[in-house]
Amino acid sequence: MAGLFQGDPLPDVTKATSQQATAPEFYTNYLQDIANLGQNAVQQGGVAGFSPLQQQAFQMAPDIAFSGAGSMGAASQLMGQAGATTVPDVIADYMNPYTMGVVDEMGRLQQRNIQENVLPNLGGAAIGSGQFGSRRQQQITGNVLRDMQSNLLGQQMGALQQGYGQAGQFAQQDLTRALQAGQGFENLGQSQQRLGLSGLGALSTYGGQQQAQGQKMLDYPMAQTQAFSQLMRGYQIPTGQVTQEVGPQSGAYSNSPLSQIAGLLTGLGAFMPKSKDGGAITMKHGGKAHRSKAHAYLARGGSIKMAR
């Protein structure tokens, strides 16, 4: 009977509920812009290559590494010669011209003096004393020539001694100059290498700055994208919620048969005139409604009959 007045409950249906948080359109557009900028930044970025100054430094590096090698070679040769050469070895180079120019010249001049002066004077003296050609003249001439030769040897020895001393000084000076020249070439080679390495370092430093600037240019799009992504940092984004439910509502019932009949009669009553007590409504199966006085009124307290 309960189903007649109330209707039966709807059958159980599994209810699925889905919830989805939604953000404002301006925020989703903002996130999409960040994604697009990030993709473009990745495509435009990269690693900066070596700058022109760095490439120049790399090309010059092998030559700079051995800069000053020529000067160092000359230094090695000069210092090697100075170390392997003794003063006596160098003195001979000075004594040979000195001997020819001083000692031998002293002997030549004395011999000339003997021929042009000494012997004629001795001969004239012998003629004047009547002893020309005598043994006495020969003895006097021999003594004079002996004394002159002894004196010449003494002078030559003194000249040689003096020349040897001076030659030793000159030889020592030459060896010192050779050693100093070698040291000078060594210092020059070191200075050349320091200068070359300093210049190479300067090229590398400035080239590194060029490379860093180039890297900043490549990183600029990504840096701007990151800065753009921080614009709304800390901002509370208002969000909404969309809920979808599938299934019958709690406490819902289907229409009862009585409510369906009442609804049907209400619909029919809208097409019929006002009812009158004592009458009846009859309906034949397959027939049609008649609007006669006998059937136009519904008797109070009557019932509905359906005739076939």
Coordinates of C-alpha atoms in Angstrom, one line a residue:
M1 CA 0.0 0.0 0.0
A2 CA 2.9 2.4 0.7
G3 CA 3.8 2.2 -3.0
L4 CA 0.3 3.4 -3.9
F5 CA 0.6 6.7 -2.1
Q6 CA 4.3 7.4 -2.0
G7 CA 6.0 5.6 -4.8
D8 CA 8.9 3.1 -4.6
P9 CA 12.4 4.3 -3.8
L10 CA 14.7 4.7 -6.8
P11 CA 17.2 1.8 -7.2
D12 CA 20.6 2.3 -5.8
V13 CA 23.1 3.7 -8.2
T14 CA 26.8 4.2 -7.5
K15 CA 27.5 7.9 -7.1
A16 CA 30.8 9.3 -8.3
T17 CA 32.0 12.7 -7.1
S18 CA 34.8 14.6 -8.8
Q19 CA 36.3 17.9 -7.6
Q20 CA 38.6 20.1 -9.5
A21 CA 40.2 23.3 -8.3
T22 CA 40.1 26.0 -10.9
A23 CA 42.3 29.1 -11.1
P24 CA 41.4 32.5 -12.6
E25 CA 42.0 32.8 -16.4
F26 CA 44.5 35.5 -15.9
Y27 CA 46.7 33.2 -13.8
T28 CA 46.5 30.3 -16.2
N29 CA 47.5 32.7 -19.0
Y30 CA 50.4 33.9 -16.8
L31 CA 51.6 30.4 -16.3
Q32 CA 51.3 29.6 -20.0
D33 CA 53.4 32.7 -20.8
I34 CA 56.1 31.6 -18.4
A35 CA 56.2 28.2 -20.1
N36 CA 56.5 29.8 -23.6
L37 CA 59.2 32.1 -22.4
G38 CA 61.1 29.2 -20.8
Q39 CA 61.0 27.2 -24.0
N40 CA 62.2 30.1 -26.1
A41 CA 65.0 30.8 -23.5
V42 CA 66.2 27.2 -23.7
Q43 CA 66.3 27.4 -27.5
Q44 CA 68.1 30.7 -27.5
G45 CA 70.6 29.9 -24.7
G46 CA 73.6 27.7 -24.7
V47 CA 77.3 27.9 -23.8
A48 CA 79.4 30.8 -25.1
G49 CA 82.3 29.8 -27.2
F50 CA 85.9 31.1 -26.9
S51 CA 86.2 34.8 -27.7
P52 CA 88.5 36.1 -30.5
L53 CA 91.0 37.2 -27.9
Q54 CA 91.0 33.8 -26.3
Q55 CA 91.5 32.1 -29.6
Q56 CA 94.4 34.5 -30.4
A57 CA 95.9 33.6 -27.0
F58 CA 95.6 29.9 -27.8
Q59 CA 97.4 30.4 -31.1
M60 CA 100.2 32.4 -29.6
A61 CA 100.7 30.1 -26.6
P62 CA 103.2 27.7 -28.2
D63 CA 105.5 30.5 -29.4
I64 CA 105.2 32.4 -26.1
A65 CA 106.1 29.3 -24.1
F66 CA 109.5 29.3 -25.8
S67 CA 110.0 33.1 -26.1
G68 CA 113.5 34.2 -25.2
A69 CA 114.9 30.8 -26.2
G70 CA 117.3 32.5 -28.7
S71 CA 118.6 34.9 -26.0
M72 CA 119.0 32.0 -23.5
G73 CA 121.0 30.1 -26.2
A74 CA 123.4 33.0 -26.7
A75 CA 123.7 33.3 -22.9
S76 CA 124.6 29.7 -22.6
Q77 CA 127.2 29.9 -25.3
L78 CA 128.9 32.9 -23.9
M79 CA 129.0 31.7 -20.3
G80 CA 130.2 28.3 -21.5
Q81 CA 133.0 29.9 -23.4
A82 CA 133.9 32.1 -20.4
G83 CA 133.9 29.1 -18.1
A84 CA 136.1 27.0 -20.4
T85 CA 138.6 29.7 -21.3
T86 CA 141.6 30.6 -19.0
V87 CA 143.5 33.8 -18.9
P88 CA 146.7 32.3 -20.4
D89 CA 144.6 31.1 -23.4
V90 CA 143.4 34.6 -24.0
I91 CA 146.8 36.3 -23.3
A92 CA 148.4 34.7 -26.4
D93 CA 145.8 36.6 -28.5
Y94 CA 147.1 39.8 -27.0
M95 CA 150.8 39.0 -26.8
N96 CA 151.3 38.0 -30.5
P97 CA 150.5 41.4 -31.8
Y98 CA 152.3 43.1 -28.9
T99 CA 155.4 41.0 -29.5
M100 CA 155.4 41.9 -33.1
G101 CA 154.6 45.5 -32.6
V102 CA 156.8 46.2 -29.6
V103 CA 159.5 43.6 -28.9
D104 CA 160.5 42.8 -32.4
E105 CA 160.3 46.4 -33.4
M106 CA 162.8 47.2 -30.6
G107 CA 165.3 44.7 -32.0
R108 CA 164.8 46.0 -35.6
L109 CA 165.4 49.5 -34.5
Q110 CA 168.6 48.6 -32.6
Q111 CA 169.9 46.6 -35.5
R112 CA 169.3 49.6 -37.7
N113 CA 171.1 51.8 -35.2
I114 CA 174.1 49.5 -35.1
Q115 CA 174.4 49.5 -38.9
E116 CA 173.9 53.2 -39.4
N117 CA 175.5 54.7 -36.3
V118 CA 177.4 52.4 -34.0
L119 CA 179.6 50.5 -36.5
P120 CA 180.5 53.6 -38.5
N121 CA 181.5 55.5 -35.4
L122 CA 183.6 52.7 -34.1
G123 CA 185.3 52.4 -37.4
G124 CA 186.0 56.1 -37.6
A125 CA 187.4 56.0 -34.0
A126 CA 189.7 53.1 -35.0
I127 CA 191.0 54.9 -38.1
G128 CA 191.7 58.0 -36.0
S129 CA 193.7 56.1 -33.5
G130 CA 195.4 54.0 -36.1
Q131 CA 193.8 50.7 -34.9
F132 CA 191.4 50.1 -37.8
G133 CA 191.2 46.4 -38.5
S134 CA 193.2 45.6 -35.4
R135 CA 192.3 43.1 -32.8
R136 CA 191.7 45.9 -30.4
Q137 CA 189.1 47.4 -32.7
Q138 CA 187.3 44.1 -33.0
Q139 CA 187.3 43.7 -29.2
I140 CA 185.9 47.1 -28.7
T141 CA 183.3 46.6 -31.4
G142 CA 182.3 43.2 -29.9
N143 CA 182.0 44.7 -26.4
V144 CA 179.8 47.5 -27.7
L145 CA 177.5 45.2 -29.6
R146 CA 177.3 42.8 -26.6
D147 CA 176.3 45.6 -24.3
M148 CA 173.8 46.9 -26.7
Q149 CA 172.3 43.4 -27.2
S150 CA 172.2 42.9 -23.4
N151 CA 170.5 46.2 -23.0
L152 CA 168.1 45.3 -25.8
L153 CA 167.2 42.0 -24.2
G154 CA 166.6 43.7 -20.9
Q155 CA 164.3 46.3 -22.5
Q156 CA 162.5 43.5 -24.5
M157 CA 162.0 41.5 -21.3
G158 CA 160.6 44.5 -19.6
A159 CA 158.4 45.2 -22.5
L160 CA 157.2 41.6 -22.6
Q161 CA 156.6 41.6 -18.8
Q162 CA 154.6 44.8 -19.1
G163 CA 152.8 43.6 -22.1
Y164 CA 152.0 40.3 -20.4
G165 CA 150.5 42.0 -17.4
Q166 CA 148.5 44.3 -19.6
A167 CA 147.4 41.3 -21.8
G168 CA 146.3 39.5 -18.6
Q169 CA 144.2 42.4 -17.6
F170 CA 142.7 42.6 -21.0
A171 CA 142.1 38.9 -21.1
Q172 CA 140.4 39.0 -17.8
Q173 CA 138.3 41.9 -18.9
D174 CA 137.3 40.0 -22.0
L175 CA 136.3 36.9 -20.0
T176 CA 134.4 39.1 -17.6
R177 CA 132.6 40.8 -20.5
A178 CA 131.8 37.4 -22.0
L179 CA 130.4 36.3 -18.7
Q180 CA 128.4 39.5 -18.2
A181 CA 127.1 39.3 -21.7
G182 CA 126.0 35.8 -21.1
Q183 CA 124.2 36.9 -18.0
G184 CA 122.7 39.8 -19.9
F185 CA 121.4 37.5 -22.5
E186 CA 120.0 35.2 -19.8
N187 CA 118.2 38.1 -18.2
L188 CA 117.0 39.2 -21.6
G189 CA 115.6 35.8 -22.4
Q190 CA 113.8 35.7 -19.0
S191 CA 112.4 39.2 -19.6
Q192 CA 111.2 38.2 -23.1
Q193 CA 109.4 35.2 -21.7
R194 CA 107.9 37.2 -18.8
L195 CA 106.7 39.8 -21.2
G196 CA 105.2 37.2 -23.5
L197 CA 103.5 35.3 -20.7
S198 CA 102.2 38.6 -19.3
G199 CA 100.8 39.6 -22.7
L200 CA 99.3 36.1 -23.1
G201 CA 97.7 36.4 -19.7
A202 CA 96.2 39.8 -20.6
L203 CA 94.7 38.3 -23.8
S204 CA 93.3 35.4 -21.9
T205 CA 91.9 37.7 -19.2
Y206 CA 90.2 40.1 -21.5
G207 CA 89.1 37.2 -23.7
G208 CA 87.5 35.6 -20.7
Q209 CA 85.6 38.8 -20.0
Q210 CA 84.4 38.8 -23.6
Q211 CA 83.3 35.2 -23.2
A212 CA 81.5 36.0 -19.9
Q213 CA 79.7 38.8 -21.6
G214 CA 78.6 36.5 -24.4
Q215 CA 77.4 34.0 -21.9
K216 CA 75.3 36.7 -20.1
M217 CA 73.7 37.4 -23.5
L218 CA 72.9 33.8 -23.9
D219 CA 71.6 33.5 -20.3
Y220 CA 69.6 36.7 -20.5
P221 CA 66.3 35.2 -21.9
M222 CA 66.3 32.6 -19.1
A223 CA 67.2 35.2 -16.5
Q224 CA 64.3 37.4 -17.6
T225 CA 62.0 34.3 -17.6
Q226 CA 62.9 33.5 -14.1
A227 CA 62.4 37.1 -13.0
F228 CA 59.0 37.1 -14.7
S229 CA 58.1 34.0 -12.9
Q230 CA 58.7 35.7 -9.6
L231 CA 56.4 38.6 -10.2
M232 CA 53.5 36.9 -8.5
R233 CA 55.5 35.1 -5.8
G234 CA 53.7 35.1 -2.5
Y235 CA 50.4 36.3 -4.1
Q236 CA 47.4 34.3 -3.0
I237 CA 45.7 33.1 -6.1
P238 CA 41.9 32.8 -5.6
T239 CA 40.7 29.4 -6.7
G240 CA 37.2 28.0 -7.3
Q241 CA 35.9 24.4 -7.2
V242 CA 33.8 22.4 -9.6
T243 CA 31.9 19.4 -8.2
Q244 CA 30.1 16.8 -10.3
E245 CA 27.8 14.1 -8.9
V246 CA 26.3 11.1 -10.7
G247 CA 23.4 9.2 -9.0
P248 CA 20.1 9.7 -7.3
Q249 CA 19.7 12.3 -4.6
S250 CA 19.1 11.1 -1.0
G251 CA 15.4 10.6 -0.2
A252 CA 14.2 10.7 -3.8
Y253 CA 11.3 8.4 -4.8
S254 CA 9.5 7.7 -8.0
N255 CA 6.0 9.0 -8.6
S256 CA 3.3 6.8 -7.0
P257 CA 0.4 5.3 -9.1
L258 CA -2.1 7.5 -7.3
S259 CA -0.2 10.6 -8.1
Q260 CA 0.1 9.5 -11.7
I261 CA -3.7 9.0 -11.9
A262 CA -4.3 12.3 -10.2
G263 CA -2.1 14.0 -12.6
L264 CA -3.9 12.4 -15.5
L265 CA -7.3 13.4 -14.2
T266 CA -6.1 16.9 -13.6
G267 CA -5.0 17.1 -17.2
L268 CA -8.4 15.8 -18.4
G269 CA -10.3 18.1 -16.2
A270 CA -8.7 21.0 -17.9
F271 CA -10.6 20.0 -21.1
M272 CA -14.0 19.3 -19.4
P273 CA -16.8 21.7 -18.1
K274 CA -17.6 22.0 -14.4
S275 CA -19.0 18.7 -12.9
K276 CA -22.6 18.3 -11.5
D277 CA -23.8 16.2 -8.7
G278 CA -25.6 12.9 -9.6
G279 CA -23.9 12.4 -12.9
A280 CA -21.3 9.9 -14.0
I281 CA -18.5 9.7 -16.4
T282 CA -18.2 6.6 -18.5
M283 CA -15.6 5.7 -21.0
K284 CA -15.8 3.0 -23.6
H285 CA -12.8 1.1 -24.7
G286 CA -11.8 2.5 -28.0
G287 CA -14.6 5.1 -27.9
K288 CA -14.5 8.8 -27.7
A289 CA -15.7 11.3 -25.2
H290 CA -19.2 12.7 -25.5
R291 CA -20.2 16.1 -24.3
S292 CA -23.8 15.3 -23.4
K293 CA -25.6 16.5 -20.4
A294 CA -25.9 12.9 -19.1
H295 CA -22.2 12.5 -19.0
A296 CA -21.0 16.0 -18.4
Y297 CA -21.1 16.0 -14.6
L298 CA -19.4 14.0 -11.9
A299 CA -21.9 13.0 -9.2
R300 CA -20.8 13.9 -5.7
G301 CA -19.8 10.9 -3.9
G302 CA -19.9 8.8 -7.1
S303 CA -17.1 6.7 -8.6
I304 CA -15.4 6.4 -11.8
K305 CA -16.5 3.5 -14.0
M306 CA -14.7 2.3 -17.1
A307 CA -16.9 0.3 -19.4
R308 CA -15.4 -1.7 -22.3

